[in-house]
PDB file of C-alpha atoms in Angstrom:
ATOM      1  CA  MET A   1     -13.362   3.515   4.281  1.00 82.00           C
ATOM      2  CA  LYS A   2     -12.510   1.829   1.009  1.00 87.00           C
ATOM      3  CA  ASP A   3     -15.769   2.851  -0.654  1.00 87.00           C
ATOM      4  CA  ALA A   4     -14.773   6.529  -0.338  1.00 89.00           C
ATOM      5  CA  LEU A   5     -11.815   5.917  -2.691  1.00 94.00           C
ATOM      6  CA  THR A   6     -11.293   4.320  -6.084  1.00 95.00           C
ATOM      7  CA  VAL A   7      -8.536   2.080  -7.410  1.00 97.00           C
ATOM      8  CA  GLN A   8      -8.269   4.424 -10.411  1.00 96.00           C
ATOM      9  CA  ASP A   9      -6.507   6.948  -8.156  1.00 94.00           C
ATOM     10  CA  TYR A  10      -3.565   4.566  -7.775  1.00 96.00           C
ATOM     11  CA  LEU A  11      -3.181   3.108 -11.266  1.00 97.00           C
ATOM     12  CA  LEU A  12      -0.254   4.278 -13.375  1.00 97.00           C
ATOM     13  CA  ASN A  13       0.073   4.990 -17.073  1.00 96.00           C
ATOM     14  CA  GLU A  14       3.128   4.506 -19.268  1.00 96.00           C
ATOM     15  CA  SER A  15       4.265   8.110 -18.944  1.00 94.00           C
ATOM     16  CA  GLU A  16       4.260   7.812 -15.143  1.00 95.00           C
ATOM     17  CA  VAL A  17       6.427   4.692 -14.999  1.00 95.00           C
ATOM     18  CA  GLY A  18       9.253   6.370 -16.881  1.00 93.00           C
ATOM     19  CA  ASP A  19      11.856   4.799 -19.140  1.00 94.00           C
ATOM     20  CA  TRP A  20      12.094   1.017 -19.033  1.00 95.00           C
ATOM     21  CA  ASP A  21      14.058   0.484 -22.260  1.00 93.00           C
ATOM     22  CA  GLY A  22      10.972  -0.188 -24.339  1.00 95.00           C
ATOM     23  CA  GLU A  23       9.235  -2.267 -21.661  1.00 95.00           C
ATOM     24  CA  GLU A  24       7.038   0.558 -20.336  1.00 96.00           C
ATOM     25  CA  GLU A  25       3.798  -1.180 -21.349  1.00 96.00           C
ATOM     26  CA  LEU A  26       4.805  -4.414 -19.604  1.00 95.00           C
ATOM     27  CA  VAL A  27       5.829  -2.553 -16.441  1.00 96.00           C
ATOM     28  CA  THR A  28       2.595  -0.551 -16.462  1.00 97.00           C
ATOM     29  CA  ASP A  29       0.503  -3.697 -16.914  1.00 97.00           C
ATOM     30  CA  LYS A  30       2.323  -5.540 -14.115  1.00 96.00           C
ATOM     31  CA  ILE A  31       2.159  -2.746 -11.551  1.00 97.00           C
ATOM     32  CA  ASN A  32      -1.492  -2.079 -12.333  1.00 98.00           C
ATOM     33  CA  SER A  33      -2.328  -5.784 -11.998  1.00 98.00           C
ATOM     34  CA  ILE A  34      -0.611  -5.791  -8.615  1.00 97.00           C
ATOM     35  CA  ILE A  35      -2.468  -2.651  -7.563  1.00 97.00           C
ATOM     36  CA  HIS A  36      -5.803  -4.207  -8.604  1.00 98.00           C
ATOM     37  CA  ALA A  37      -5.058  -7.408  -6.654  1.00 98.00           C
ATOM     38  CA  VAL A  38      -4.124  -5.457  -3.543  1.00 97.00           C
ATOM     39  CA  TRP A  39      -7.161  -3.208  -3.900  1.00 97.00           C
ATOM     40  CA  ASP A  40      -9.460  -6.225  -4.139  1.00 97.00           C
ATOM     41  CA  ALA A  41      -7.881  -7.706  -0.998  1.00 97.00           C
ATOM     42  CA  LEU A  42      -8.100  -4.538   1.109  1.00 96.00           C
ATOM     43  CA  PRO A  43     -10.632  -4.828   3.928  1.00 94.00           C
ATOM     44  CA  ASP A  44     -13.739  -2.774   3.155  1.00 93.00           C
ATOM     45  CA  ASP A  45     -13.656  -1.176   6.599  1.00 92.00           C
ATOM     46  CA  LEU A  46     -10.002  -0.098   6.409  1.00 93.00           C
ATOM     47  CA  ALA A  47      -9.550   3.584   7.209  1.00 92.00           C
ATOM     48  CA  THR A  48      -9.127   5.916   4.256  1.00 92.00           C
ATOM     49  CA  GLU A  49      -5.892   7.235   5.763  1.00 92.00           C
ATOM     50  CA  GLN A  50      -4.395   3.754   5.867  1.00 92.00           C
ATOM     51  CA  ILE A  51      -5.360   3.075   2.261  1.00 94.00           C
ATOM     52  CA  GLU A  52      -3.868   6.395   1.174  1.00 93.00           C
ATOM     53  CA  ARG A  53      -0.665   5.488   2.995  1.00 92.00           C
ATOM     54  CA  ILE A  54      -0.427   1.898   1.738  1.00 94.00           C
ATOM     55  CA  MET A  55      -1.358   2.082  -1.947  1.00 95.00           C
ATOM     56  CA  PRO A  56       1.416   4.386  -3.225  1.00 94.00           C
ATOM     57  CA  GLN A  57       4.019   2.213  -1.510  1.00 93.00           C
ATOM     58  CA  PHE A  58       3.827  -0.516  -4.140  1.00 94.00           C
ATOM     59  CA  TRP A  59       5.218   1.685  -6.885  1.00 95.00           C
ATOM     60  CA  GLN A  60       7.703   3.194  -4.416  1.00 93.00           C
ATOM     61  CA  GLN A  61       8.930  -0.292  -3.509  1.00 92.00           C
ATOM     62  CA  LEU A  62       8.954  -1.808  -7.006  1.00 93.00           C
ATOM     63  CA  GLY A  63       9.421   1.111  -9.377  1.00 93.00           C
ATOM     64  CA  GLY A  64      13.099   1.683  -8.829  1.00 87.00           C
ATOM     65  CA  ASP A  65      14.180  -1.867  -9.526  1.00 87.00           C
ATOM     66  CA  THR A  66      14.155  -4.270 -12.461  1.00 91.00           C
ATOM     67  CA  VAL A  67      12.213  -6.729 -10.316  1.00 93.00           C
ATOM     68  CA  LEU A  68       9.086  -5.795 -12.289  1.00 93.00           C
ATOM     69  CA  LEU A  69      10.765  -7.191 -15.396  1.00 94.00           C
ATOM     70  CA  ASP A  70      12.636 -10.065 -13.779  1.00 94.00           C
ATOM     71  CA  VAL A  71      10.029 -11.631 -11.497  1.00 94.00           C
ATOM     72  CA  ASP A  72       6.777 -13.377 -12.397  1.00 94.00           C
ATOM     73  CA  GLU A  73       3.646 -11.264 -11.874  1.00 94.00           C
ATOM     74  CA  HIS A  74       2.083 -13.884  -9.572  1.00 96.00           C
ATOM     75  CA  GLU A  75       5.126 -13.834  -7.287  1.00 97.00           C
ATOM     76  CA  LEU A  76       5.052 -10.039  -7.188  1.00 96.00           C
ATOM     77  CA  THR A  77       1.344 -10.084  -6.398  1.00 97.00           C
ATOM     78  CA  GLY A  78       1.946 -12.563  -3.588  1.00 97.00           C
ATOM     79  CA  TRP A  79       4.651 -10.322  -2.163  1.00 96.00           C
ATOM     80  CA  ALA A  80       2.375  -7.274  -2.474  1.00 96.00           C
ATOM     81  CA  LEU A  81      -0.474  -8.982  -0.623  1.00 97.00           C
ATOM     82  CA  VAL A  82       1.822  -9.993   2.236  1.00 96.00           C
ATOM     83  CA  TYR A  83       3.297  -6.481   2.305  1.00 95.00           C
ATOM     84  CA  MET A  84      -0.201  -4.960   2.409  1.00 95.00           C
ATOM     85  CA  ARG A  85      -1.216  -7.161   5.349  1.00 94.00           C
ATOM     86  CA  GLN A  86       1.981  -6.255   7.207  1.00 94.00           C
ATOM     87  CA  GLN A  87       1.385  -2.553   6.621  1.00 92.00           C
ATOM     88  CA  ILE A  88      -2.176  -2.850   7.910  1.00 92.00           C
ATOM     89  CA  GLU A  89      -0.960  -4.682  11.020  1.00 90.00           C
ATOM     90  CA  LEU A  90       1.762  -2.098  11.581  1.00 87.00           C
ATOM     91  CA  GLY A  91      -0.755   0.694  11.146  1.00 81.00           C
ATOM     92  CA  ILE A  92      -3.083  -0.904  13.649  1.00 63.00           C
ATOM     93  CA  ASP A  93      -0.190  -1.484  16.046  1.00 58.00           C
ATOM     94  CA  ASP A  94       0.860   2.167  15.630  1.00 54.00           C
ATOM     95  CA  ALA A  95      -2.688   3.333  16.345  1.00 52.00           C
ATOM     96  CA  GLU A  96      -2.927   1.070  19.405  1.00 49.00           C
ATOM     97  CA  ALA A  97       0.447   2.340  20.659  1.00 48.00           C
ATOM     98  CA  ALA A  98      -0.666   5.943  20.177  1.00 49.00           C
ATOM     99  CA  ASP A  99      -3.891   5.208  22.082  1.00 50.00           C
ATOM    100  CA  ALA A 100      -1.876   3.600  24.882  1.00 49.00           C
ATOM    101  CA  VAL A 101       0.415   6.635  25.116  1.00 47.00           C
ATOM    102  CA  ASP A 102      -2.615   8.938  25.183  1.00 53.00           C
ATOM    103  CA  ALA A 103      -4.158   6.822  27.935  1.00 52.00           C
ATOM    104  CA  ASP A 104      -0.922   6.990  29.964  1.00 52.00           C
ATOM    105  CA  VAL A 105      -0.720  10.758  29.547  1.00 50.00           C
ATOM    106  CA  ASN A 106      -4.365  11.163  30.539  1.00 52.00           C
ATOM    107  CA  ALA A 107      -3.853   8.901  33.566  1.00 50.00           C
ATOM    108  CA  ASP A 108      -0.820  10.968  34.600  1.00 51.00           C
ATOM    109  CA  ASP A 109      -2.841  14.168  34.241  1.00 52.00           C
ATOM    110  CA  GLU A 110      -5.596  12.759  36.451  1.00 54.00           C
ATOM    111  CA  GLU A 111      -3.090  11.813  39.169  1.00 52.00           C
ATOM    112  CA  GLU A 112      -1.752  15.363  39.447  1.00 53.00           C
TER     113      GLU A 112
END
């Protein structure tokens, strides 16, 4: 559940973003704005495990590229929100697939 975590756990500081040729403050501000927007959009009932899996991905996806400097913050936030929704759907699909496999295995066990 979202209320068991805090957005502060996922925010970055300038030392964590590394060297951006003097643009460390800008990069830090942009990524943290994106993280805040995603955090605000996360469903309150989303499993803690899913949140812990999703949130670090934004820095992993954006941190190794100059896109944080080259692209408008609003566009990046839009991308991040779509990405978050896709990850949630994939996570739910993965959980449903795992439940289906478990059900098949249990059904096979009952037949034997």
